[in-house]
Amino acid sequence: MKKLLLFLLYFLSINLYSQNKIYLHQNWEFKNTKDSIWRSAKVPGLVQTDLLDHQLIEDPYFGKNDLKIRKYALEEWEYRCYFFLDEQFLDNDDITIVFEGLDTYADVSLNGRWILHSDNMFRSWKIWVREFLKSGMNTLHIRFKSPLRVARKNLRELPYILPASNDPSKRNESVHIRKAQFQFGWDWAPRLITSGIWKPIYLTTKNKHYINSTKIVQLHQSDSIAYFEAYMNIGRFSTTESDLYYEIFNKTDNKLLCRKKIKKSKYISDYFKIENPKLWWCNGMGEAYLYDLVFRLRSHDTVYDSVETKLGIRTIDLVQEEDETGKSFYFKLNGKPIFIKGANYIPQDALLTRVTNEKYEALISDVKNANMNMLRVWGGGIYESEYFYDLCDKYGILVWQDFMFACSVYPFNTKHFRTVYKELKEQIARINKHPSIAIWCGNNETEVAWFNWGWQKEYDLSAKDSTEIWNTQLSFFENKIPQMVLSENPYANYVHTSPLSNWGKLENFNNSSMHYWGVWHGSDDFSGYEKYVGRFISEYGFQSFPEMANIKSFTPSDQLYLESETIKHHQKSYVGNGKIKEFIIKHFPEPKHFESFIYLSQLTQAYGMEKAINAHRLNKGHCMGTLYWQLNDCWPGPSWSSIDYYGNWKALHYSVRKLYQNIIPIVKKNRDYYQIFLCNDELRAKTVQMKLQLFRFNGDIIWEKDLNTTVENSKPTIAYLLKLNDYLNPQQIKSAYLKVSFLNINENPEDYIFTFVEPKDLALTFPELTYKIKKNKDFLIMEVSAKQFAKSVYISSNKTGVKYSNNFFDLDAGETKSIIIKNAANDATFKITSLYDYF
Ligand code: BMA
């Protein structure tokens, strides 16, 4: 008690120095340099969003409007803002202006005096500007150069063209500019090259003493204790200062963790420990526990500066070891091997500044709710916002972080690319602080592309040029980047590229990480997913169309058909809609019209991904991770995503939620038997009580059994062998299904339904679906019932963005399911169909 009182006294007597931060987000205007009229602008924002706000351009996502604004990437734009400062603010003789992000080449002047040339979208800029400021009105002026024209100038530094598979320009400008690569066009993105002040700008004053940066490195962890080394870099300090301390306080437990007098250096480090640490676990494995810590710089009674930080105590090891089949690739979290279940993440909007915190929150909650434990931030997008990583920390979503290089080689040996080092230093330090960061990866597919995509021939590269290009990549990705990562955090995991092993050869499936594209980019059927299982599949996928309301948002009403100009334009993959159609017809009834094509495309995608995920989980041990391509969209259109641009879950996302549960059944045919497997991803073995029931579509129970099975977590167990022929003849099999329900797994309320023939061969009967809607204050409850078995029941609305607690589900004959519906506007109408309606 006495201790506590002393503590309180100690902290109550503190004077807190306040730092001033003035955001410069008001009173902005912009114009094309060729125009004379200034118009109001939004900061943070983009030229393209400002033009849209003034209705000077049409919605770039509608029809083929994106083509009409491509020309703006060749033009120059000016932004200016007036802001008022008073004498008091200017009393401070240390004032810095911070640009958190400028896109991309800009000349910046303050009160007519030049202060910055920016050349990299991925870094921030801090400039000491006290001498340029005045009391009263000040002017900040930013002139954005054309990103394409500068890139064209840059590329002249090299005598050859650098290969870049997604860039439609002749000389591959995209690789000569540090800017999000997908903006130059990708197989799921329009070519929309933006300019603008895409992140906040502010003026900040410094105190007498201030903290420049902080960092914590975890040194050791056991059940009883965890040790850390904490670093602080102080901004201003003189050796005559006698009484300056650095300390770290644990706000969670009200404990001072360390305190040290600052003597000679601006760089201080100290050790601290946390006893009986509560560990940070990923989603599905336990709590993602975070400690709230604060770094303080103080004399006895004055806190000059403080920095708050979250600490997640965990170890993450990437295990790459030779074994009996080849080379492993898996993660151990807190010493326990974990099976990774997740997806690849891309930027949420081609116009990046439109992604609000609400959108981040909604998407990462959807990731958590689908039982994922990892997202891969893919290398052709952006280093994500702090808020994104905060949410991953909070929800226990491990992050695989690519550096922003994708499907290309880069001019690391040129002058204009020196900026990349500043970018890396800043991003590594910033992102490394987050406990969710599991692995850093040099690039996406650069190595497989270089060795397998025929670039040398396509770009007519001489042996000398090829050697120079490849050595430049090697020294950067295998030398410089890992050095930088490890100097920030010696315990970080790093791989130089994804994948490490290419899918072209059978033996490669025994080694390392893999992008398996035999389905979609190759000629494999979905059975390829079962045949080719790698050690860690960091990409695989199949496309589908988003729901009709989404399509209507970008398609003129006379173009709602598959071959229309708009629909074709929004399909960015060279493979095209033909592949989707081909696979629908292989497995499902032939679509009767466009609307059925959309629904069936989603079922087909979910059907294929289910085969892949089940194969990966059945091979647990050999395979230790599955990250499908891709979680989300950056504009409305067909793509590999499981959640569309407006946040609607496609059939796939509902299916993933079931397939990524820790404990699931999987049924596999093996000669005369159906093997009923159980998979367990929990931290220990589990005894599972379950009910197996064989139903006819009309509701008759043919056979049932209750079972108790203990499942290890290292590999799946066969819980039962079902000899279907004992109960049904080949004709009857078409109108029967197996239902597996868990009786003691509270975390998994789902029933799993398995049919025995391809969906197109099911002998479905008219299910007589009915529904009732009850209105609640903030949501609706829809009760959906069926008289006969209903497969893939689909609730759709005339509005986008409606949230359903479940969709694309099956109903037993006589069953009623209650679905909670949120975000439905008052005039939203609903329609209910099931697979039966599409035959
Ligand atoms: C992958 C990705 C992306 C691409 C996707 C679909 O390999 O890395 O480059 O969008 O395939 O083709």
mmCIF file of N, CA and C in Angstrom, residues 52 57-69 190 192 354 549-560 565-567 569-570 635-636 645-646:
data_model
loop_
_atom_site.group_PDB
_atom_site.id
_atom_site.type_symbol
_atom_site.label_atom_id
_atom_site.label_comp_id
_atom_site.label_asym_id
_atom_site.label_seq_id
_atom_site.Cartn_x
_atom_site.Cartn_y
_atom_site.Cartn_z
ATOM 1 N N LEU A 52 -13.163 14.266 -58.786
ATOM 2 C CA LEU A 52 -14.450 13.592 -58.633
ATOM 3 C C LEU A 52 -15.391 14.422 -57.753
ATOM 4 N N ILE A 57 -14.749 14.867 -63.251
ATOM 5 C CA ILE A 57 -14.646 13.563 -63.921
ATOM 6 C C ILE A 57 -15.815 12.717 -63.446
ATOM 7 N N GLU A 58 -16.102 11.675 -64.228
ATOM 8 C CA GLU A 58 -17.174 10.763 -63.811
ATOM 9 C C GLU A 58 -16.572 9.663 -62.944
ATOM 10 N N ASP A 59 -17.432 8.956 -62.224
ATOM 11 C CA ASP A 59 -16.981 7.858 -61.370
ATOM 12 C C ASP A 59 -16.061 6.925 -62.174
ATOM 13 N N PRO A 60 -14.776 6.865 -61.810
ATOM 14 C CA PRO A 60 -13.839 6.082 -62.628
ATOM 15 C C PRO A 60 -14.112 4.586 -62.598
ATOM 16 N N TYR A 61 -14.938 4.130 -61.658
ATOM 17 C CA TYR A 61 -15.225 2.697 -61.594
ATOM 18 C C TYR A 61 -16.438 2.329 -62.456
ATOM 19 N N PHE A 62 -17.153 3.342 -62.960
ATOM 20 C CA PHE A 62 -18.344 3.052 -63.762
ATOM 21 C C PHE A 62 -17.951 2.844 -65.228
ATOM 22 N N GLY A 63 -18.516 1.809 -65.822
ATOM 23 C CA GLY A 63 -18.259 1.549 -67.242
ATOM 24 C C GLY A 63 -16.775 1.480 -67.523
ATOM 25 N N LYS A 64 -16.341 2.267 -68.540
ATOM 26 C CA LYS A 64 -14.916 2.288 -68.879
ATOM 27 C C LYS A 64 -14.320 3.661 -68.556
ATOM 28 N N ASN A 65 -14.949 4.337 -67.573
ATOM 29 C CA ASN A 65 -14.518 5.701 -67.256
ATOM 30 C C ASN A 65 -13.060 5.797 -66.828
ATOM 31 N N ASP A 66 -12.520 4.730 -66.273
ATOM 32 C CA ASP A 66 -11.113 4.789 -65.836
ATOM 33 C C ASP A 66 -10.200 5.147 -67.002
ATOM 34 N N LEU A 67 -10.598 4.739 -68.218
ATOM 35 C CA LEU A 67 -9.749 5.030 -69.386
ATOM 36 C C LEU A 67 -9.670 6.531 -69.635
ATOM 37 N N LYS A 68 -10.799 7.216 -69.339
ATOM 38 C CA LYS A 68 -10.860 8.652 -69.654
ATOM 39 C C LYS A 68 -9.920 9.470 -68.766
ATOM 40 N N ILE A 69 -9.538 8.925 -67.606
ATOM 41 C CA ILE A 69 -8.700 9.749 -66.717
ATOM 42 C C ILE A 69 -7.248 9.285 -66.678
ATOM 43 N N PRO A 190 -7.634 -1.640 -62.228
ATOM 44 C CA PRO A 190 -7.525 -0.747 -63.389
ATOM 45 C C PRO A 190 -6.174 -0.035 -63.368
ATOM 46 N N LEU A 192 -4.670 3.076 -62.877
ATOM 47 C CA LEU A 192 -5.138 4.343 -62.314
ATOM 48 C C LEU A 192 -3.985 4.940 -61.509
ATOM 49 N N ARG A 354 -9.517 6.676 -50.015
ATOM 50 C CA ARG A 354 -10.925 6.429 -49.676
ATOM 51 C C ARG A 354 -11.091 5.318 -48.639
ATOM 52 N N ALA A 549 -25.955 -6.632 -57.300
ATOM 53 C CA ALA A 549 -26.053 -5.217 -56.907
ATOM 54 C C ALA A 549 -24.700 -4.524 -57.102
ATOM 55 N N ASN A 550 -23.612 -5.254 -56.842
ATOM 56 C CA ASN A 550 -22.273 -4.721 -57.064
ATOM 57 C C ASN A 550 -22.066 -4.473 -58.567
ATOM 58 N N ILE A 551 -22.438 -5.437 -59.377
ATOM 59 C CA ILE A 551 -22.235 -5.304 -60.835
ATOM 60 C C ILE A 551 -23.041 -4.122 -61.380
ATOM 61 N N LYS A 552 -24.270 -3.980 -60.860
ATOM 62 C CA LYS A 552 -25.099 -2.852 -61.338
ATOM 63 C C LYS A 552 -24.476 -1.507 -60.984
ATOM 64 N N SER A 553 -23.649 -1.479 -59.926
ATOM 65 C CA SER A 553 -23.046 -0.204 -59.515
ATOM 66 C C SER A 553 -22.055 0.304 -60.562
ATOM 67 N N PHE A 554 -21.540 -0.573 -61.440
ATOM 68 C CA PHE A 554 -20.554 -0.092 -62.424
ATOM 69 C C PHE A 554 -20.950 -0.375 -63.873
ATOM 70 N N THR A 555 -22.135 -0.968 -64.060
ATOM 71 C CA THR A 555 -22.508 -1.383 -65.418
ATOM 72 C C THR A 555 -23.764 -0.666 -65.897
ATOM 73 N N PRO A 556 -23.714 -0.029 -67.062
ATOM 74 C CA PRO A 556 -24.944 0.567 -67.604
ATOM 75 C C PRO A 556 -26.002 -0.528 -67.751
ATOM 76 N N SER A 557 -27.274 -0.168 -67.551
ATOM 77 C CA SER A 557 -28.308 -1.203 -67.462
ATOM 78 C C SER A 557 -28.460 -2.020 -68.756
ATOM 79 N N ASP A 558 -28.038 -1.455 -69.899
ATOM 80 C CA ASP A 558 -28.160 -2.249 -71.130
ATOM 81 C C ASP A 558 -26.932 -3.138 -71.354
ATOM 82 N N GLN A 559 -26.049 -3.200 -70.354
ATOM 83 C CA GLN A 559 -24.831 -4.008 -70.549
ATOM 84 C C GLN A 559 -24.695 -5.124 -69.522
ATOM 85 N N LEU A 560 -25.830 -5.524 -68.967
ATOM 86 C CA LEU A 560 -25.757 -6.557 -67.944
ATOM 87 C C LEU A 560 -25.714 -7.951 -68.569
ATOM 88 N N GLU A 565 -19.264 -4.741 -73.210
ATOM 89 C CA GLU A 565 -18.024 -3.966 -73.128
ATOM 90 C C GLU A 565 -17.586 -3.761 -71.679
ATOM 91 N N THR A 566 -18.539 -3.330 -70.843
ATOM 92 C CA THR A 566 -18.197 -3.011 -69.451
ATOM 93 C C THR A 566 -17.774 -4.255 -68.691
ATOM 94 N N ILE A 567 -18.543 -5.317 -68.832
ATOM 95 C CA ILE A 567 -18.220 -6.535 -68.079
ATOM 96 C C ILE A 567 -16.851 -7.063 -68.520
ATOM 97 N N HIS A 569 -14.468 -5.261 -69.735
ATOM 98 C CA HIS A 569 -13.459 -4.294 -69.309
ATOM 99 C C HIS A 569 -13.077 -4.472 -67.833
ATOM 100 N N HIS A 570 -14.051 -4.861 -67.025
ATOM 101 C CA HIS A 570 -13.756 -5.030 -65.596
ATOM 102 C C HIS A 570 -13.092 -6.375 -65.289
ATOM 103 N N TRP A 635 -11.553 -2.485 -56.531
ATOM 104 C CA TRP A 635 -12.634 -1.847 -57.299
ATOM 105 C C TRP A 635 -13.658 -2.930 -57.596
ATOM 106 N N PRO A 636 -14.860 -2.551 -58.047
ATOM 107 C CA PRO A 636 -15.866 -3.585 -58.276
ATOM 108 C C PRO A 636 -15.633 -4.320 -59.592
ATOM 109 N N TYR A 645 -15.628 -5.510 -53.369
ATOM 110 C CA TYR A 645 -15.230 -4.127 -53.121
ATOM 111 C C TYR A 645 -16.106 -3.435 -52.079
ATOM 112 N N TYR A 646 -17.402 -3.802 -52.059
ATOM 113 C CA TYR A 646 -18.312 -3.149 -51.105
ATOM 114 C C TYR A 646 -18.372 -3.866 -49.764
#
